[in-house]
């Protein structure tokens, strides 16, 4: 705990020094207030070892009761996916609340954003957490456009990661690719029961 406070203070003083040399006094005030808030949180809560830090509010590009993800441009949506996917493995997540929030936000997505999610999901150069979240957001959207996007992801070709040997990286990546497509196929199957 003391080491954390010491590191925070060092970063705080480094930021103050940097911004004072740049001449931006507003940035110094913002840094001081955000680090002060972080120090208060770290001294009032007990740290959980091995978990991600609590999610800062500034990673959310939209507030909960505003227009949702439907108001985001394609690049902002990609940034949102990257930011959200970082916190998926955190032990501090309330998965029930997060799922409710994701469902509500997915309903605001329009065709252009669903296409961005499709491209993000199929981009094998991106981290797998973001791709899975992107595929999941497509499954949560109930608009007629999402059915076509689900179908496009499900029928897409698997990228070649080399020979699939047992316990190799290629085998892991191949399994991840299959899991993404199975998620979309499962949603199509569930919709076929009612539609």
PDB file of C-alpha atoms in Angstrom:
ATOM      1  CA  UNK A   1       0.000   0.000   0.000  1.00  0.00           C
ATOM      2  CA  UNK A   2       2.820   2.398   0.871  1.00  0.00           C
ATOM      3  CA  UNK A   3       4.568   1.567  -2.381  1.00  0.00           C
ATOM      4  CA  UNK A   4       1.416   2.393  -4.317  1.00  0.00           C
ATOM      5  CA  UNK A   5       1.072   5.773  -2.605  1.00  0.00           C
ATOM      6  CA  UNK A   6       4.775   6.464  -3.199  1.00  0.00           C
ATOM      7  CA  UNK A   7       4.468   5.617  -6.906  1.00  0.00           C
ATOM      8  CA  UNK A   8       1.379   7.802  -7.208  1.00  0.00           C
ATOM      9  CA  UNK A   9       3.176  10.726  -5.577  1.00  0.00           C
ATOM     10  CA  UNK A  10       6.189  10.320  -7.872  1.00  0.00           C
ATOM     11  CA  UNK A  11       3.931  10.279 -10.930  1.00  0.00           C
ATOM     12  CA  UNK A  12       2.056  13.304  -9.569  1.00  0.00           C
ATOM     13  CA  UNK A  13       5.215  15.331  -9.086  1.00  0.00           C
ATOM     14  CA  UNK A  14       6.522  14.258 -12.486  1.00  0.00           C
ATOM     15  CA  UNK A  15       3.280  15.397 -14.102  1.00  0.00           C
ATOM     16  CA  UNK A  16       3.405  18.731 -12.267  1.00  0.00           C
ATOM     17  CA  UNK A  17       6.995  19.263 -13.362  1.00  0.00           C
ATOM     18  CA  UNK A  18       6.215  18.333 -16.957  1.00  0.00           C
ATOM     19  CA  UNK A  19       3.143  20.519 -17.257  1.00  0.00           C
ATOM     20  CA  UNK A  20       4.800  23.441 -15.498  1.00  0.00           C
ATOM     21  CA  UNK A  21       7.556  23.361 -18.125  1.00  0.00           C
ATOM     22  CA  UNK A  22       4.968  23.191 -20.896  1.00  0.00           C
ATOM     23  CA  UNK A  23       3.101  26.139 -19.372  1.00  0.00           C
ATOM     24  CA  UNK A  24      -0.346  24.568 -19.236  1.00  0.00           C
ATOM     25  CA  UNK A  25      -1.661  25.384 -15.770  1.00  0.00           C
ATOM     26  CA  UNK A  26      -5.103  23.837 -16.394  1.00  0.00           C
ATOM     27  CA  UNK A  27      -3.491  20.495 -17.141  1.00  0.00           C
ATOM     28  CA  UNK A  28      -1.574  20.700 -13.847  1.00  0.00           C
ATOM     29  CA  UNK A  29      -4.797  21.372 -11.928  1.00  0.00           C
ATOM     30  CA  UNK A  30      -6.549  18.466 -13.651  1.00  0.00           C
ATOM     31  CA  UNK A  31      -3.632  16.133 -12.955  1.00  0.00           C
ATOM     32  CA  UNK A  32      -3.474  17.139  -9.311  1.00  0.00           C
ATOM     33  CA  UNK A  33      -7.212  16.642  -8.810  1.00  0.00           C
ATOM     34  CA  UNK A  34      -7.249  13.256 -10.573  1.00  0.00           C
ATOM     35  CA  UNK A  35      -4.228  12.008  -8.623  1.00  0.00           C
ATOM     36  CA  UNK A  36      -5.720  13.303  -5.382  1.00  0.00           C
ATOM     37  CA  UNK A  37      -8.882  11.344  -6.145  1.00  0.00           C
ATOM     38  CA  UNK A  38      -6.805   8.247  -6.873  1.00  0.00           C
ATOM     39  CA  UNK A  39      -4.948   8.588  -3.575  1.00  0.00           C
ATOM     40  CA  UNK A  40      -8.251   8.904  -1.689  1.00  0.00           C
ATOM     41  CA  UNK A  41      -9.583   5.750  -3.364  1.00  0.00           C
ATOM     42  CA  UNK A  42      -6.407   3.770  -2.709  1.00  0.00           C
ATOM     43  CA  UNK A  43      -6.366   4.680   0.975  1.00  0.00           C
ATOM     44  CA  UNK A  44     -10.064   4.003   1.581  1.00  0.00           C
ATOM     45  CA  UNK A  45     -10.360   0.693  -0.287  1.00  0.00           C
ATOM     46  CA  UNK A  46      -8.341  -2.425   0.229  1.00  0.00           C
ATOM     47  CA  UNK A  47      -6.308  -3.451  -2.805  1.00  0.00           C
ATOM     48  CA  UNK A  48      -7.170  -6.691  -4.549  1.00  0.00           C
ATOM     49  CA  UNK A  49      -4.026  -8.431  -5.719  1.00  0.00           C
ATOM     50  CA  UNK A  50      -3.901  -9.627  -9.287  1.00  0.00           C
ATOM     51  CA  UNK A  51      -6.877  -7.598 -10.471  1.00  0.00           C
ATOM     52  CA  UNK A  52      -7.170  -4.677 -12.816  1.00  0.00           C
ATOM     53  CA  UNK A  53      -7.557  -1.239 -11.247  1.00  0.00           C
ATOM     54  CA  UNK A  54     -10.996   0.202 -10.865  1.00  0.00           C
ATOM     55  CA  UNK A  55     -12.334   1.476 -14.166  1.00  0.00           C
ATOM     56  CA  UNK A  56     -11.840   5.223 -14.518  1.00  0.00           C
ATOM     57  CA  UNK A  57     -14.884   7.175 -15.607  1.00  0.00           C
ATOM     58  CA  UNK A  58     -13.036   8.832 -18.484  1.00  0.00           C
ATOM     59  CA  UNK A  59     -12.777   5.540 -20.403  1.00  0.00           C
ATOM     60  CA  UNK A  60     -16.508   5.714 -21.059  1.00  0.00           C
ATOM     61  CA  UNK A  61     -17.078   7.964 -24.071  1.00  0.00           C
ATOM     62  CA  UNK A  62     -20.816   8.191 -23.389  1.00  0.00           C
ATOM     63  CA  UNK A  63     -22.786   8.525 -20.193  1.00  0.00           C
ATOM     64  CA  UNK A  64     -25.290   5.848 -19.296  1.00  0.00           C
ATOM     65  CA  UNK A  65     -28.533   7.750 -19.861  1.00  0.00           C
ATOM     66  CA  UNK A  66     -27.528   9.660 -22.972  1.00  0.00           C
ATOM     67  CA  UNK A  67     -27.728   8.498 -26.592  1.00  0.00           C
ATOM     68  CA  UNK A  68     -25.652   5.365 -25.962  1.00  0.00           C
ATOM     69  CA  UNK A  69     -23.302   3.896 -28.521  1.00  0.00           C
ATOM     70  CA  UNK A  70     -25.585   5.050 -31.342  1.00  0.00           C
ATOM     71  CA  UNK A  71     -24.044   8.519 -31.043  1.00  0.00           C
ATOM     72  CA  UNK A  72     -20.463   7.325 -31.582  1.00  0.00           C
ATOM     73  CA  UNK A  73     -18.488   7.678 -34.792  1.00  0.00           C
ATOM     74  CA  UNK A  74     -16.736   4.509 -36.054  1.00  0.00           C
ATOM     75  CA  UNK A  75     -13.337   5.453 -34.595  1.00  0.00           C
ATOM     76  CA  UNK A  76     -14.892   6.360 -31.249  1.00  0.00           C
ATOM     77  CA  UNK A  77     -16.703   3.023 -31.212  1.00  0.00           C
ATOM     78  CA  UNK A  78     -13.390   1.215 -31.751  1.00  0.00           C
ATOM     79  CA  UNK A  79     -11.840   3.166 -28.887  1.00  0.00           C
ATOM     80  CA  UNK A  80     -14.817   2.268 -26.685  1.00  0.00           C
ATOM     81  CA  UNK A  81     -14.367  -1.428 -27.543  1.00  0.00           C
ATOM     82  CA  UNK A  82     -10.670  -1.296 -26.706  1.00  0.00           C
ATOM     83  CA  UNK A  83     -11.298   0.506 -23.413  1.00  0.00           C
ATOM     84  CA  UNK A  84     -14.119  -1.821 -22.352  1.00  0.00           C
ATOM     85  CA  UNK A  85     -12.248  -4.978 -23.296  1.00  0.00           C
ATOM     86  CA  UNK A  86      -9.352  -4.058 -21.004  1.00  0.00           C
ATOM     87  CA  UNK A  87     -11.681  -4.297 -18.007  1.00  0.00           C
ATOM     88  CA  UNK A  88     -13.434  -7.546 -18.948  1.00  0.00           C
ATOM     89  CA  UNK A  89     -11.105  -9.687 -16.845  1.00  0.00           C
ATOM     90  CA  UNK A  90     -11.237  -7.453 -13.788  1.00  0.00           C
ATOM     91  CA  UNK A  91     -12.428  -9.130 -10.609  1.00  0.00           C
ATOM     92  CA  UNK A  92     -14.151  -5.907  -9.594  1.00  0.00           C
ATOM     93  CA  UNK A  93     -16.684  -6.089 -12.423  1.00  0.00           C
ATOM     94  CA  UNK A  94     -20.319  -6.520 -11.551  1.00  0.00           C
ATOM     95  CA  UNK A  95     -21.187  -8.774 -14.464  1.00  0.00           C
ATOM     96  CA  UNK A  96     -24.951  -8.445 -13.995  1.00  0.00           C
ATOM     97  CA  UNK A  97     -24.832  -4.644 -14.196  1.00  0.00           C
ATOM     98  CA  UNK A  98     -22.346  -4.783 -17.045  1.00  0.00           C
ATOM     99  CA  UNK A  99     -24.562  -7.131 -19.039  1.00  0.00           C
ATOM    100  CA  UNK A 100     -27.599  -4.875 -18.537  1.00  0.00           C
ATOM    101  CA  UNK A 101     -25.541  -1.879 -19.646  1.00  0.00           C
ATOM    102  CA  UNK A 102     -24.216  -3.734 -22.711  1.00  0.00           C
ATOM    103  CA  UNK A 103     -27.746  -4.816 -23.694  1.00  0.00           C
ATOM    104  CA  UNK A 104     -29.038  -1.251 -23.471  1.00  0.00           C
ATOM    105  CA  UNK A 105     -26.093   0.139 -25.406  1.00  0.00           C
ATOM    106  CA  UNK A 106     -26.317  -2.543 -28.105  1.00  0.00           C
ATOM    107  CA  UNK A 107     -29.905  -1.534 -28.884  1.00  0.00           C
ATOM    108  CA  UNK A 108     -28.699   1.941 -29.916  1.00  0.00           C
ATOM    109  CA  UNK A 109     -26.386   0.586 -32.636  1.00  0.00           C
ATOM    110  CA  UNK A 110     -27.257   1.322 -36.264  1.00  0.00           C
ATOM    111  CA  UNK A 111     -26.161  -0.467 -39.454  1.00  0.00           C
ATOM    112  CA  UNK A 112     -22.930   1.521 -39.906  1.00  0.00           C
ATOM    113  CA  UNK A 113     -21.843   0.724 -36.368  1.00  0.00           C
ATOM    114  CA  UNK A 114     -22.801  -2.934 -36.745  1.00  0.00           C
ATOM    115  CA  UNK A 115     -20.564  -3.046 -39.814  1.00  0.00           C
ATOM    116  CA  UNK A 116     -17.731  -1.523 -37.767  1.00  0.00           C
ATOM    117  CA  UNK A 117     -18.302  -4.211 -35.133  1.00  0.00           C
ATOM    118  CA  UNK A 118     -18.250  -6.894 -37.851  1.00  0.00           C
ATOM    119  CA  UNK A 119     -14.936  -5.618 -39.220  1.00  0.00           C
ATOM    120  CA  UNK A 120     -13.512  -5.330 -35.706  1.00  0.00           C
ATOM    121  CA  UNK A 121     -14.607  -8.896 -34.913  1.00  0.00           C
ATOM    122  CA  UNK A 122     -13.030 -10.326 -38.052  1.00  0.00           C
ATOM    123  CA  UNK A 123      -9.726  -8.427 -37.709  1.00  0.00           C
ATOM    124  CA  UNK A 124      -7.401 -11.150 -36.421  1.00  0.00           C
ATOM    125  CA  UNK A 125      -4.657  -8.610 -35.658  1.00  0.00           C
ATOM    126  CA  UNK A 126      -6.700  -7.117 -32.796  1.00  0.00           C
ATOM    127  CA  UNK A 127      -6.634  -8.438 -29.206  1.00  0.00           C
ATOM    128  CA  UNK A 128      -9.089 -11.270 -28.634  1.00  0.00           C
ATOM    129  CA  UNK A 129     -10.942  -9.587 -25.728  1.00  0.00           C
ATOM    130  CA  UNK A 130     -11.994  -6.699 -27.963  1.00  0.00           C
ATOM    131  CA  UNK A 131     -13.020  -9.050 -30.750  1.00  0.00           C
ATOM    132  CA  UNK A 132     -15.135 -11.159 -28.403  1.00  0.00           C
ATOM    133  CA  UNK A 133     -16.787  -8.063 -26.941  1.00  0.00           C
ATOM    134  CA  UNK A 134     -17.490  -6.827 -30.469  1.00  0.00           C
ATOM    135  CA  UNK A 135     -19.066 -10.159 -31.442  1.00  0.00           C
ATOM    136  CA  UNK A 136     -21.076 -10.137 -28.225  1.00  0.00           C
ATOM    137  CA  UNK A 137     -22.400  -6.622 -28.905  1.00  0.00           C
ATOM    138  CA  UNK A 138     -23.593  -7.794 -32.331  1.00  0.00           C
ATOM    139  CA  UNK A 139     -25.490 -10.666 -30.730  1.00  0.00           C
ATOM    140  CA  UNK A 140     -27.175  -8.287 -28.284  1.00  0.00           C
ATOM    141  CA  UNK A 141     -28.534  -6.019 -31.002  1.00  0.00           C
ATOM    142  CA  UNK A 142     -32.030  -7.098 -32.032  1.00  0.00           C
ATOM    143  CA  UNK A 143     -32.458  -4.953 -35.138  1.00  0.00           C
ATOM    144  CA  UNK A 144     -33.098  -6.678 -38.504  1.00  0.00           C
ATOM    145  CA  UNK A 145     -29.692  -5.432 -39.707  1.00  0.00           C
ATOM    146  CA  UNK A 146     -27.916  -7.426 -37.022  1.00  0.00           C
ATOM    147  CA  UNK A 147     -29.141 -10.747 -38.448  1.00  0.00           C
ATOM    148  CA  UNK A 148     -27.254 -10.130 -41.696  1.00  0.00           C
ATOM    149  CA  UNK A 149     -24.124  -9.060 -39.775  1.00  0.00           C
ATOM    150  CA  UNK A 150     -24.360 -12.208 -37.624  1.00  0.00           C
ATOM    151  CA  UNK A 151     -24.564 -14.296 -40.787  1.00  0.00           C
ATOM    152  CA  UNK A 152     -21.570 -12.528 -42.362  1.00  0.00           C
ATOM    153  CA  UNK A 153     -19.381 -13.167 -39.311  1.00  0.00           C
ATOM    154  CA  UNK A 154     -20.539 -16.780 -39.006  1.00  0.00           C
ATOM    155  CA  UNK A 155     -19.768 -17.626 -42.641  1.00  0.00           C
ATOM    156  CA  UNK A 156     -16.439 -15.752 -42.815  1.00  0.00           C
ATOM    157  CA  UNK A 157     -13.289 -17.717 -43.553  1.00  0.00           C
ATOM    158  CA  UNK A 158     -10.924 -18.599 -40.743  1.00  0.00           C
ATOM    159  CA  UNK A 159      -7.528 -16.894 -40.967  1.00  0.00           C
ATOM    160  CA  UNK A 160      -4.499 -19.132 -41.413  1.00  0.00           C
ATOM    161  CA  UNK A 161      -2.270 -19.066 -38.330  1.00  0.00           C
ATOM    162  CA  UNK A 162       0.008 -21.842 -39.516  1.00  0.00           C
ATOM    163  CA  UNK A 163      -0.039 -25.553 -38.789  1.00  0.00           C
ATOM    164  CA  UNK A 164      -2.401 -26.452 -35.951  1.00  0.00           C
ATOM    165  CA  UNK A 165      -0.240 -28.512 -33.639  1.00  0.00           C
ATOM    166  CA  UNK A 166      -1.414 -29.568 -30.176  1.00  0.00           C
ATOM    167  CA  UNK A 167      -0.812 -26.886 -27.516  1.00  0.00           C
ATOM    168  CA  UNK A 168       0.552 -24.406 -30.054  1.00  0.00           C
ATOM    169  CA  UNK A 169      -0.279 -20.744 -30.491  1.00  0.00           C
ATOM    170  CA  UNK A 170      -1.864 -21.574 -33.838  1.00  0.00           C
ATOM    171  CA  UNK A 171      -4.202 -24.049 -32.134  1.00  0.00           C
ATOM    172  CA  UNK A 172      -5.197 -21.441 -29.541  1.00  0.00           C
ATOM    173  CA  UNK A 173      -5.881 -18.789 -32.188  1.00  0.00           C
ATOM    174  CA  UNK A 174      -7.823 -21.276 -34.314  1.00  0.00           C
ATOM    175  CA  UNK A 175      -9.988 -22.151 -31.302  1.00  0.00           C
ATOM    176  CA  UNK A 176     -10.604 -18.464 -30.601  1.00  0.00           C
ATOM    177  CA  UNK A 177     -11.658 -17.887 -34.200  1.00  0.00           C
ATOM    178  CA  UNK A 178     -14.063 -20.812 -33.986  1.00  0.00           C
ATOM    179  CA  UNK A 179     -15.484 -19.539 -30.679  1.00  0.00           C
ATOM    180  CA  UNK A 180     -16.278 -16.146 -32.214  1.00  0.00           C
ATOM    181  CA  UNK A 181     -18.122 -17.795 -35.094  1.00  0.00           C
ATOM    182  CA  UNK A 182     -19.935 -20.237 -32.788  1.00  0.00           C
ATOM    183  CA  UNK A 183     -21.176 -17.285 -30.741  1.00  0.00           C
ATOM    184  CA  UNK A 184     -22.764 -15.771 -33.837  1.00  0.00           C
ATOM    185  CA  UNK A 185     -24.165 -19.114 -35.028  1.00  0.00           C
ATOM    186  CA  UNK A 186     -25.685 -19.742 -31.604  1.00  0.00           C
ATOM    187  CA  UNK A 187     -27.443 -16.369 -31.714  1.00  0.00           C
ATOM    188  CA  UNK A 188     -28.737 -17.078 -35.232  1.00  0.00           C
ATOM    189  CA  UNK A 189     -30.060 -20.427 -33.997  1.00  0.00           C
ATOM    190  CA  UNK A 190     -31.799 -18.760 -31.039  1.00  0.00           C
ATOM    191  CA  UNK A 191     -33.425 -16.212 -33.344  1.00  0.00           C
ATOM    192  CA  UNK A 192     -34.518 -18.958 -35.733  1.00  0.00           C
ATOM    193  CA  UNK A 193     -36.602 -20.475 -32.928  1.00  0.00           C
ATOM    194  CA  UNK A 194     -38.779 -17.374 -32.769  1.00  0.00           C
ATOM    195  CA  UNK A 195     -38.397 -15.980 -36.291  1.00  0.00           C
TER     196      UNK A 195
END
